[in-house]
């Protein structure tokens, strides 16, 4: 009360009175907030993003749900998520500029009571790339939009189309069905196919994806047909592509996939060395008309090792966000234990944290087992060579990974022909030491020749013997 008294007696005009009133209101508000906090009331979210925490509260009631209702609710909250960073009005486009999305991050160690991961994704999967085993899944076969993770397929088809260093000229067809994130290509611009792939994977440029598609197939529609044909070849049986970019507002519900199918795609794509290099970049220059001296792109896959939400061993792959699809992420980890894992989450609220949780869970399922030491080197019989025997060796890693539940079912075998045929070069693979579970190979180590063996039959005898063997196998 003393403060009010001093102001009252010190006021000389109306302006001072208004200032005093404003100060009084501010003091009351601060005092009220302090009392509510000390009484155990609501505190500020750890992320500093109150809009995110309200979305989390909404989403928590639909995490276990499936079907149309859950998808609708998730779409609404994602729209709110992106709008809080710019304006309170609803976006007219379903594409969100991924380079401006800010994601709240929570601790990636939460588990449900049954020990399974506690995540916010509507659909999720973790797959072992070496065996194809599904290590964890929730709604993994539910068809859902997948936003710009679509560009994984666009990129791999572009890389497989031929000379990736060739120069592409942008035309009007490339500008069709275009919205959202772009690098600013215009008709007449020239850019290499490789830089288009970098732009679509690192920056999620929709114009880059369209341009690559038109360069490969002539039209967007023809390229989409190629995408769906490739999906069928890969076993993506619950997927239908409708755009090269993932812009779902143009698809009328015809653009969708599943977490399982996207894991198959991610697994396949990471087997391509050019693709693996591109998605592993953290920063890279691309060159086109507007930037003849180069434009630096930086990754917005913040799960990459060394990035702000990084996970150890994460070396790709692709993010995606639209209002319809929510936050999506396909990622890949090459762990120090020798595991190669791909993780997919669709319709997500906290993709970085969820992927960490899922990877931690998947890795906890494995055990490292010592390789049997009784095979290192031996002599093998040679037919038609200048020597009767060739020295071979096997240098396996010290350990291999096996699921704890399958450790007792591991089968070890040496795959090796009784007779080898000259000529043989030093370092040539002539067999393998293989560990498998239920017919699925979990570790395979090559047996190689340590010396050259030349043929003394000019090759005809070797060819004759092999022809006999082929007939016997076919018969």
Short mmCIF file of C-alpha atoms in Angstrom, two decimals:
data_model
loop_
_atom_site.label_atom_id
_atom_site.label_comp_id
_atom_site.label_asym_id
_atom_site.label_seq_id
_atom_site.Cartn_x
_atom_site.Cartn_y
_atom_site.Cartn_z
CA UNK A 1 0.00 0.00 0.00
CA UNK A 2 2.91 2.35 0.60
CA UNK A 3 3.84 2.36 -3.08
CA UNK A 4 0.36 3.45 -4.09
CA UNK A 5 0.41 6.17 -1.42
CA UNK A 6 3.68 7.60 -2.66
CA UNK A 7 2.45 7.73 -6.23
CA UNK A 8 -0.82 9.33 -5.20
CA UNK A 9 0.87 12.09 -3.32
CA UNK A 10 3.47 12.58 -6.07
CA UNK A 11 1.05 12.91 -8.99
CA UNK A 12 0.88 16.31 -10.63
CA UNK A 13 -1.04 15.58 -13.83
CA UNK A 14 -3.20 12.98 -15.63
CA UNK A 15 -0.29 11.47 -17.54
CA UNK A 16 1.40 10.46 -14.30
CA UNK A 17 -1.89 9.01 -13.11
CA UNK A 18 -2.17 6.77 -16.18
CA UNK A 19 1.43 5.58 -15.69
CA UNK A 20 0.73 4.74 -12.07
CA UNK A 21 -2.35 2.73 -13.01
CA UNK A 22 -0.42 0.73 -15.63
CA UNK A 23 2.37 -0.01 -13.16
CA UNK A 24 -0.15 -1.14 -10.57
CA UNK A 25 -1.75 -3.62 -13.00
CA UNK A 26 1.65 -5.01 -13.95
CA UNK A 27 2.63 -5.53 -10.30
CA UNK A 28 -0.65 -7.35 -9.61
CA UNK A 29 -0.21 -9.64 -12.65
CA UNK A 30 3.38 -10.56 -11.74
CA UNK A 31 2.38 -11.24 -8.14
CA UNK A 32 -0.55 -13.43 -9.23
CA UNK A 33 1.65 -15.46 -11.59
CA UNK A 34 4.30 -15.97 -8.92
CA UNK A 35 1.69 -17.18 -6.42
CA UNK A 36 0.21 -19.63 -8.96
CA UNK A 37 3.64 -21.14 -9.68
CA UNK A 38 4.54 -21.49 -6.02
CA UNK A 39 1.16 -23.15 -5.40
CA UNK A 40 1.98 -25.89 -7.97
CA UNK A 41 0.16 -24.39 -10.94
CA UNK A 42 1.11 -24.68 -14.61
CA UNK A 43 4.72 -24.03 -15.48
CA UNK A 44 6.23 -23.02 -18.78
CA UNK A 45 7.02 -25.95 -21.12
CA UNK A 46 10.60 -27.12 -21.29
CA UNK A 47 10.68 -26.39 -24.99
CA UNK A 48 9.60 -22.80 -24.49
CA UNK A 49 6.81 -23.38 -27.03
CA UNK A 50 3.41 -23.21 -25.38
CA UNK A 51 1.63 -23.93 -28.65
CA UNK A 52 3.52 -27.20 -28.97
CA UNK A 53 2.58 -28.30 -25.45
CA UNK A 54 -1.08 -27.64 -26.13
CA UNK A 55 -0.80 -29.74 -29.27
CA UNK A 56 0.87 -32.50 -27.29
CA UNK A 57 -2.04 -32.50 -24.86
CA UNK A 58 -4.51 -32.86 -27.71
CA UNK A 59 -2.52 -35.54 -29.47
CA UNK A 60 -2.05 -37.68 -26.39
CA UNK A 61 -5.69 -38.71 -26.49
CA UNK A 62 -5.37 -39.96 -30.09
CA UNK A 63 -1.95 -41.64 -30.07
CA UNK A 64 -3.42 -45.14 -29.86
CA UNK A 65 -6.29 -44.40 -32.24
CA UNK A 66 -6.47 -45.49 -35.84
CA UNK A 67 -8.61 -44.74 -38.84
CA UNK A 68 -10.13 -41.56 -40.19
CA UNK A 69 -10.87 -39.89 -36.87
CA UNK A 70 -7.31 -40.07 -35.62
CA UNK A 71 -5.94 -38.85 -38.92
CA UNK A 72 -8.29 -35.87 -38.93
CA UNK A 73 -7.36 -34.83 -35.41
CA UNK A 74 -3.65 -35.18 -36.18
CA UNK A 75 -4.01 -33.05 -39.30
CA UNK A 76 -5.60 -30.27 -37.30
CA UNK A 77 -2.85 -30.17 -34.71
CA UNK A 78 -0.12 -30.17 -37.35
CA UNK A 79 -1.71 -27.17 -39.04
CA UNK A 80 -1.65 -25.34 -35.72
CA UNK A 81 1.96 -26.36 -35.22
CA UNK A 82 3.21 -24.72 -38.36
CA UNK A 83 1.03 -21.61 -38.12
CA UNK A 84 2.33 -20.61 -34.70
CA UNK A 85 5.71 -19.72 -36.22
CA UNK A 86 4.29 -17.19 -38.67
CA UNK A 87 0.62 -16.18 -38.51
CA UNK A 88 -2.61 -17.23 -36.86
CA UNK A 89 -4.48 -17.62 -40.15
CA UNK A 90 -4.89 -21.04 -41.78
CA UNK A 91 -2.47 -21.82 -44.61
CA UNK A 92 -4.00 -22.12 -48.06
CA UNK A 93 -1.30 -24.57 -49.10
CA UNK A 94 -0.94 -28.01 -47.58
CA UNK A 95 2.83 -27.85 -48.01
CA UNK A 96 4.91 -26.46 -45.17
CA UNK A 97 8.32 -24.94 -45.82
CA UNK A 98 10.48 -27.46 -44.00
CA UNK A 99 13.31 -25.00 -43.64
CA UNK A 100 11.26 -22.87 -41.23
CA UNK A 101 9.75 -25.64 -39.10
CA UNK A 102 10.80 -25.58 -35.47
CA UNK A 103 10.38 -28.85 -33.61
CA UNK A 104 10.01 -29.17 -29.86
CA UNK A 105 12.23 -31.88 -28.42
CA UNK A 106 11.62 -34.12 -25.43
CA UNK A 107 13.75 -36.72 -23.69
CA UNK A 108 14.09 -39.79 -25.90
CA UNK A 109 14.03 -42.42 -23.19
CA UNK A 110 10.35 -42.88 -22.41
CA UNK A 111 8.85 -46.37 -22.49
CA UNK A 112 5.36 -47.65 -21.92
CA UNK A 113 4.60 -49.96 -19.00
CA UNK A 114 5.08 -53.00 -21.26
CA UNK A 115 8.56 -51.79 -22.21
CA UNK A 116 7.67 -50.66 -25.73
CA UNK A 117 8.57 -47.16 -26.95
CA UNK A 118 6.32 -44.26 -25.98
CA UNK A 119 6.03 -42.16 -29.13
CA UNK A 120 3.72 -39.56 -30.66
CA UNK A 121 3.67 -40.93 -34.22
CA UNK A 122 0.46 -42.24 -35.76
CA UNK A 123 2.52 -44.87 -37.58
CA UNK A 124 6.07 -46.10 -36.96
CA UNK A 125 8.54 -48.86 -37.74
CA UNK A 126 12.16 -49.84 -37.17
CA UNK A 127 13.67 -52.32 -39.63
CA UNK A 128 17.02 -54.11 -39.72
CA UNK A 129 18.44 -53.28 -43.14
CA UNK A 130 20.72 -56.33 -43.19
CA UNK A 131 17.97 -58.87 -42.57
CA UNK A 132 14.74 -57.03 -43.39
CA UNK A 133 13.40 -57.94 -39.93
CA UNK A 134 10.80 -55.62 -38.41
CA UNK A 135 12.05 -54.83 -34.92
CA UNK A 136 9.14 -52.65 -33.87
CA UNK A 137 5.99 -51.40 -35.53
CA UNK A 138 2.77 -49.59 -34.71
CA UNK A 139 0.15 -49.14 -37.45
CA UNK A 140 3.03 -49.82 -39.83
CA UNK A 141 0.72 -51.07 -42.60
CA UNK A 142 -1.79 -48.23 -42.33
CA UNK A 143 -1.98 -46.13 -45.48
CA UNK A 144 -1.12 -42.50 -44.76
CA UNK A 145 0.24 -39.47 -46.65
CA UNK A 146 4.02 -39.25 -46.39
CA UNK A 147 4.79 -35.67 -47.51
CA UNK A 148 8.30 -34.99 -48.84
CA UNK A 149 9.71 -38.37 -47.86
CA UNK A 150 8.26 -39.10 -51.31
CA UNK A 151 11.43 -37.53 -52.71
CA UNK A 152 13.40 -40.63 -51.69
CA UNK A 153 11.75 -42.42 -54.61
CA UNK A 154 12.16 -39.44 -56.93
CA UNK A 155 15.85 -39.17 -56.10
CA UNK A 156 16.67 -42.85 -56.47
CA UNK A 157 14.94 -43.01 -59.87
CA UNK A 158 16.83 -39.91 -60.99
CA UNK A 159 20.13 -41.43 -59.89
CA UNK A 160 19.35 -44.69 -61.66
CA UNK A 161 18.37 -42.91 -64.89
CA UNK A 162 21.91 -42.56 -66.24
CA UNK A 163 24.55 -39.84 -66.30
CA UNK A 164 23.88 -37.88 -63.12
CA UNK A 165 26.33 -35.17 -64.21
CA UNK A 166 24.28 -34.24 -67.27
CA UNK A 167 22.85 -30.74 -67.54
CA UNK A 168 19.08 -30.35 -67.38
CA UNK A 169 17.15 -27.40 -68.82
CA UNK A 170 14.08 -26.40 -66.83
CA UNK A 171 10.88 -26.09 -68.89
CA UNK A 172 7.25 -25.13 -68.29
CA UNK A 173 6.26 -28.72 -67.49
CA UNK A 174 8.54 -28.60 -64.45
CA UNK A 175 6.51 -25.72 -63.01
CA UNK A 176 3.20 -27.61 -62.93
CA UNK A 177 1.69 -28.89 -59.67
CA UNK A 178 4.13 -26.75 -57.75
CA UNK A 179 3.86 -25.17 -54.31
CA UNK A 180 5.66 -24.96 -50.99
CA UNK A 181 9.45 -25.25 -50.62
CA UNK A 182 11.42 -24.28 -53.72
CA UNK A 183 14.97 -23.34 -54.68
CA UNK A 184 13.72 -20.82 -57.25
CA UNK A 185 14.13 -22.60 -60.59
CA UNK A 186 12.58 -20.94 -63.64
CA UNK A 187 12.02 -22.11 -67.24
CA UNK A 188 15.28 -21.85 -69.14
CA UNK A 189 17.51 -22.37 -66.10
CA UNK A 190 20.20 -25.03 -66.37
CA UNK A 191 21.24 -27.35 -63.54
CA UNK A 192 22.82 -30.81 -63.33
CA UNK A 193 20.82 -33.88 -62.37
CA UNK A 194 23.15 -34.39 -59.42
CA UNK A 195 22.44 -30.90 -58.07
CA UNK A 196 18.70 -31.49 -58.52
CA UNK A 197 19.04 -34.58 -56.32
CA UNK A 198 20.99 -32.62 -53.72
CA UNK A 199 18.39 -29.84 -53.75
CA UNK A 200 15.42 -32.16 -53.35
CA UNK A 201 16.99 -34.20 -50.55
CA UNK A 202 18.79 -31.49 -48.55
CA UNK A 203 16.45 -28.53 -49.10
CA UNK A 204 13.30 -30.44 -50.12
CA UNK A 205 12.95 -28.33 -53.25
CA UNK A 206 9.68 -29.25 -54.95
CA UNK A 207 10.77 -27.52 -58.15
CA UNK A 208 13.94 -29.64 -58.11
CA UNK A 209 11.88 -32.83 -57.75
CA UNK A 210 9.58 -31.85 -60.61
CA UNK A 211 12.52 -30.91 -62.85
CA UNK A 212 14.25 -34.23 -62.22
CA UNK A 213 11.01 -36.08 -62.94
CA UNK A 214 10.45 -34.30 -66.25
CA UNK A 215 14.10 -34.83 -67.24
CA UNK A 216 13.75 -38.58 -66.68
CA UNK A 217 10.31 -39.23 -68.16
CA UNK A 218 9.22 -36.20 -70.19
CA UNK A 219 6.14 -35.43 -68.11
CA UNK A 220 5.22 -35.51 -64.44
CA UNK A 221 2.50 -38.09 -65.11
CA UNK A 222 4.90 -40.43 -66.90
CA UNK A 223 7.36 -40.18 -64.04
CA UNK A 224 4.62 -40.92 -61.49
CA UNK A 225 3.86 -44.12 -63.40
CA UNK A 226 7.55 -45.02 -63.13
CA UNK A 227 7.43 -44.35 -59.39
CA UNK A 228 4.51 -46.73 -58.92
CA UNK A 229 6.15 -49.40 -61.08
CA UNK A 230 9.30 -49.19 -58.96
CA UNK A 231 7.23 -49.36 -55.79
CA UNK A 232 5.69 -52.62 -56.98
CA UNK A 233 9.14 -54.03 -57.76
CA UNK A 234 10.30 -53.20 -54.23
CA UNK A 235 7.27 -54.83 -52.61
CA UNK A 236 5.65 -51.53 -51.58
CA UNK A 237 2.19 -53.02 -52.02
CA UNK A 238 0.28 -50.43 -49.99
CA UNK A 239 1.74 -47.38 -51.71
CA UNK A 240 0.51 -45.12 -54.47
CA UNK A 241 2.47 -42.11 -55.67
CA UNK A 242 0.68 -39.21 -57.34
CA UNK A 243 3.38 -36.50 -57.37
CA UNK A 244 7.20 -36.52 -57.51
CA UNK A 245 7.41 -34.03 -54.63
CA UNK A 246 4.90 -35.26 -52.05
CA UNK A 247 2.58 -32.25 -52.43
CA UNK A 248 -0.62 -33.96 -51.35
CA UNK A 249 -3.02 -31.07 -52.09
CA UNK A 250 -2.84 -32.00 -55.78
CA UNK A 251 -3.49 -35.72 -55.28
CA UNK A 252 -7.10 -35.86 -54.03
CA UNK A 253 -6.17 -38.62 -51.58
CA UNK A 254 -4.27 -40.67 -54.17
CA UNK A 255 -0.83 -40.08 -52.66
CA UNK A 256 -0.09 -42.41 -49.75
CA UNK A 257 2.19 -45.07 -48.35
CA UNK A 258 2.84 -46.93 -45.11
CA UNK A 259 5.67 -46.90 -42.61
CA UNK A 260 6.56 -50.44 -43.68
CA UNK A 261 6.69 -49.56 -47.37
CA UNK A 262 8.76 -46.44 -46.73
CA UNK A 263 11.19 -48.54 -44.69
CA UNK A 264 11.59 -50.87 -47.69
CA UNK A 265 12.26 -47.82 -49.86
CA UNK A 266 14.75 -46.34 -47.42
CA UNK A 267 16.56 -49.67 -47.11
CA UNK A 268 16.82 -49.96 -50.91
CA UNK A 269 17.90 -46.35 -51.45
CA UNK A 270 20.72 -46.54 -48.91
CA UNK A 271 22.28 -49.36 -50.94
CA UNK A 272 23.02 -46.80 -53.68
CA UNK A 273 26.37 -45.12 -53.03
CA UNK A 274 25.42 -41.82 -54.72
CA UNK A 275 22.19 -41.61 -52.77
CA UNK A 276 23.97 -42.45 -49.52
CA UNK A 277 26.50 -39.69 -50.14
CA UNK A 278 23.84 -37.07 -50.93
CA UNK A 279 21.69 -37.71 -47.86
CA UNK A 280 24.85 -37.74 -45.75
CA UNK A 281 25.78 -34.17 -46.65
CA UNK A 282 25.40 -31.56 -43.92
CA UNK A 283 26.27 -28.69 -46.26
CA UNK A 284 26.72 -28.63 -50.02
CA UNK A 285 26.95 -26.11 -52.86
CA UNK A 286 24.69 -26.40 -55.89
CA UNK A 287 25.00 -24.36 -59.08
CA UNK A 288 22.39 -22.93 -61.45
CA UNK A 289 21.64 -19.69 -63.32
CA UNK A 290 20.75 -17.60 -60.30
CA UNK A 291 23.79 -18.88 -58.39
CA UNK A 292 26.64 -19.42 -60.87
CA UNK A 293 29.17 -19.26 -58.03
CA UNK A 294 27.22 -21.70 -55.92
CA UNK A 295 24.41 -21.70 -53.40
CA UNK A 296 25.12 -23.34 -50.07
CA UNK A 297 22.42 -25.72 -48.84
CA UNK A 298 22.42 -27.12 -45.32
CA UNK A 299 20.58 -30.19 -44.15
CA UNK A 300 17.38 -29.85 -42.18
CA UNK A 301 17.54 -33.46 -41.10
CA UNK A 302 18.52 -32.51 -37.57
CA UNK A 303 18.75 -36.14 -36.47
CA UNK A 304 22.04 -36.48 -38.37
CA UNK A 305 25.00 -37.14 -36.10
CA UNK A 306 26.50 -33.81 -35.08
CA UNK A 307 23.35 -31.81 -35.77
CA UNK A 308 21.39 -30.07 -33.02
CA UNK A 309 19.12 -33.06 -32.30
CA UNK A 310 21.65 -35.57 -33.62
CA UNK A 311 21.75 -39.30 -32.91
CA UNK A 312 25.00 -41.27 -32.98
CA UNK A 313 25.44 -43.05 -36.30
CA UNK A 314 22.55 -41.32 -38.10
CA UNK A 315 23.64 -40.76 -41.72
CA UNK A 316 20.38 -39.85 -43.57
CA UNK A 317 17.63 -39.90 -45.00
CA UNK A 318 14.65 -37.48 -45.51
CA UNK A 319 12.18 -35.28 -43.66
CA UNK A 320 8.67 -34.31 -44.72
CA UNK A 321 5.91 -32.02 -43.47
CA UNK A 322 2.48 -31.11 -44.82
CA UNK A 323 -0.67 -30.12 -42.99
CA UNK A 324 -2.31 -33.36 -44.09
CA UNK A 325 0.61 -35.70 -43.38
CA UNK A 326 1.97 -34.02 -40.25
CA UNK A 327 5.66 -34.40 -39.47
CA UNK A 328 7.26 -37.36 -41.24
CA UNK A 329 10.78 -38.73 -41.11
CA UNK A 330 12.67 -41.61 -42.67
CA UNK A 331 16.10 -42.00 -41.07
CA UNK A 332 19.00 -44.43 -41.16
CA UNK A 333 21.60 -45.38 -38.56
CA UNK A 334 24.89 -47.21 -39.00
CA UNK A 335 25.76 -48.00 -35.41
CA UNK A 336 29.19 -48.60 -33.94
CA UNK A 337 27.99 -52.12 -33.07
CA UNK A 338 27.62 -52.87 -36.78
CA UNK A 339 23.84 -52.52 -37.01
CA UNK A 340 22.19 -50.88 -40.01
CA UNK A 341 18.70 -49.72 -39.11
CA UNK A 342 16.02 -47.69 -40.88
CA UNK A 343 13.26 -45.94 -38.94
CA UNK A 344 10.06 -44.37 -40.27
CA UNK A 345 7.47 -42.25 -38.49
CA UNK A 346 4.40 -40.74 -40.18
CA UNK A 347 1.90 -38.25 -38.74
CA UNK A 348 4.25 -37.32 -35.94
CA UNK A 349 4.47 -34.56 -33.34
CA UNK A 350 8.04 -35.04 -32.16
CA UNK A 351 9.99 -36.86 -34.83
CA UNK A 352 13.53 -36.28 -33.53
CA UNK A 353 12.75 -37.59 -30.07
CA UNK A 354 10.61 -40.45 -31.37
CA UNK A 355 13.37 -41.70 -33.66
CA UNK A 356 15.88 -41.61 -30.82
CA UNK A 357 13.49 -43.57 -28.63
CA UNK A 358 12.85 -46.13 -31.37
CA UNK A 359 16.54 -46.59 -32.15
CA UNK A 360 17.43 -46.99 -28.49
CA UNK A 361 14.71 -49.60 -28.14
CA UNK A 362 15.74 -51.49 -31.30
CA UNK A 363 19.40 -51.60 -30.29
CA UNK A 364 18.45 -52.95 -26.85
CA UNK A 365 16.99 -56.04 -28.55
CA UNK A 366 20.39 -57.16 -29.85
CA UNK A 367 23.34 -58.94 -28.32
CA UNK A 368 26.87 -59.14 -29.69
CA UNK A 369 28.15 -62.72 -29.99
CA UNK A 370 31.72 -63.88 -30.52
CA UNK A 371 32.54 -65.43 -33.88
CA UNK A 372 33.75 -69.04 -33.70
CA UNK A 373 37.56 -68.98 -33.87
CA UNK A 374 38.08 -72.36 -35.57
CA UNK A 375 38.25 -71.05 -39.12
CA UNK A 376 41.04 -68.76 -40.24
CA UNK A 377 42.87 -70.37 -43.17
CA UNK A 378 43.18 -73.69 -44.96
CA UNK A 379 44.10 -75.24 -48.33
CA UNK A 380 41.45 -75.95 -50.96
CA UNK A 381 41.71 -78.36 -53.90
CA UNK A 382 42.15 -76.81 -57.34
CA UNK A 383 41.07 -78.34 -60.66
CA UNK A 384 42.97 -77.42 -63.84
CA UNK A 385 45.56 -75.21 -62.17
CA UNK A 386 49.31 -75.02 -62.02
CA UNK A 387 48.98 -76.10 -58.36
CA UNK A 388 46.84 -78.79 -56.77
CA UNK A 389 45.83 -76.58 -53.83
CA UNK A 390 45.20 -72.91 -53.15
CA UNK A 391 45.57 -71.26 -49.77
CA UNK A 392 42.42 -69.46 -48.63
CA UNK A 393 41.54 -67.44 -45.54
CA UNK A 394 38.61 -65.92 -43.70
CA UNK A 395 38.97 -62.81 -41.56
CA UNK A 396 35.62 -62.29 -39.84
CA UNK A 397 34.85 -59.50 -37.42
CA UNK A 398 35.26 -60.40 -33.76
CA UNK A 399 31.52 -60.32 -33.10
CA UNK A 400 28.19 -60.32 -34.87
CA UNK A 401 24.76 -59.06 -33.81
CA UNK A 402 21.82 -61.31 -33.09
CA UNK A 403 18.45 -60.70 -31.51
CA UNK A 404 18.53 -61.88 -27.91
CA UNK A 405 15.42 -63.96 -28.49
CA UNK A 406 17.09 -65.79 -31.41
CA UNK A 407 20.54 -66.42 -30.00
CA UNK A 408 19.87 -70.11 -29.39
CA UNK A 409 18.64 -70.57 -32.98
CA UNK A 410 21.80 -69.40 -34.76
CA UNK A 411 23.16 -71.81 -37.39
CA UNK A 412 26.80 -71.60 -38.54
CA UNK A 413 27.91 -72.98 -41.89
CA UNK A 414 30.91 -72.78 -44.21
CA UNK A 415 29.67 -72.30 -47.78
CA UNK A 416 32.45 -73.65 -49.95
CA UNK A 417 32.76 -75.80 -53.08
CA UNK A 418 34.61 -79.08 -52.66
CA UNK A 419 36.65 -78.26 -55.76
CA UNK A 420 37.74 -74.88 -57.08
CA UNK A 421 38.58 -74.29 -60.74
CA UNK A 422 41.52 -72.38 -62.12
CA UNK A 423 42.23 -69.61 -62.87
CA UNK A 424 41.89 -67.89 -59.46
CA UNK A 425 43.18 -64.46 -58.52
CA UNK A 426 44.53 -63.43 -55.15
CA UNK A 427 41.71 -61.85 -53.15
CA UNK A 428 38.98 -63.61 -55.14
CA UNK A 429 35.99 -64.68 -53.01
CA UNK A 430 35.65 -68.46 -53.15
CA UNK A 431 33.25 -69.07 -50.27
CA UNK A 432 31.84 -67.65 -47.06
CA UNK A 433 31.41 -68.20 -43.35
CA UNK A 434 27.71 -67.66 -42.71
CA UNK A 435 25.55 -67.30 -39.61
CA UNK A 436 21.78 -67.50 -40.04
CA UNK A 437 18.54 -67.74 -38.11
CA UNK A 438 15.54 -69.50 -39.66
CA UNK A 439 17.18 -69.25 -43.07
CA UNK A 440 17.87 -65.50 -42.77
CA UNK A 441 21.54 -64.56 -42.94
CA UNK A 442 22.58 -62.35 -40.03
CA UNK A 443 26.35 -62.36 -40.69
CA UNK A 444 28.36 -63.36 -43.73
CA UNK A 445 32.17 -63.26 -43.98
CA UNK A 446 34.01 -63.94 -47.26
CA UNK A 447 36.58 -66.68 -47.73
CA UNK A 448 39.22 -65.43 -50.17
CA UNK A 449 42.24 -66.83 -52.02
CA UNK A 450 45.62 -65.62 -50.80
CA UNK A 451 47.48 -66.38 -54.06
CA UNK A 452 47.11 -66.49 -57.82
CA UNK A 453 46.47 -69.84 -59.51
CA UNK A 454 46.83 -69.91 -63.29
CA UNK A 455 45.10 -72.34 -65.58
CA UNK A 456 47.12 -75.03 -67.40
CA UNK A 457 44.21 -76.19 -69.58
CA UNK A 458 43.67 -72.94 -71.50
CA UNK A 459 40.30 -72.80 -69.82
CA UNK A 460 38.53 -75.49 -71.87
CA UNK A 461 38.69 -78.13 -69.16
CA UNK A 462 37.39 -75.78 -66.53
CA UNK A 463 34.53 -74.74 -68.79
CA UNK A 464 33.74 -78.40 -69.48
CA UNK A 465 33.58 -79.29 -65.78
CA UNK A 466 31.41 -76.29 -65.00
CA UNK A 467 29.04 -77.15 -67.85
CA UNK A 468 28.60 -80.65 -66.43
CA UNK A 469 27.85 -79.23 -63.00
CA UNK A 470 25.30 -76.77 -64.40
CA UNK A 471 23.49 -79.59 -66.22
CA UNK A 472 23.42 -81.68 -63.06
CA UNK A 473 22.01 -78.80 -61.02
CA UNK A 474 19.39 -78.04 -63.66
CA UNK A 475 18.39 -81.72 -63.97
#
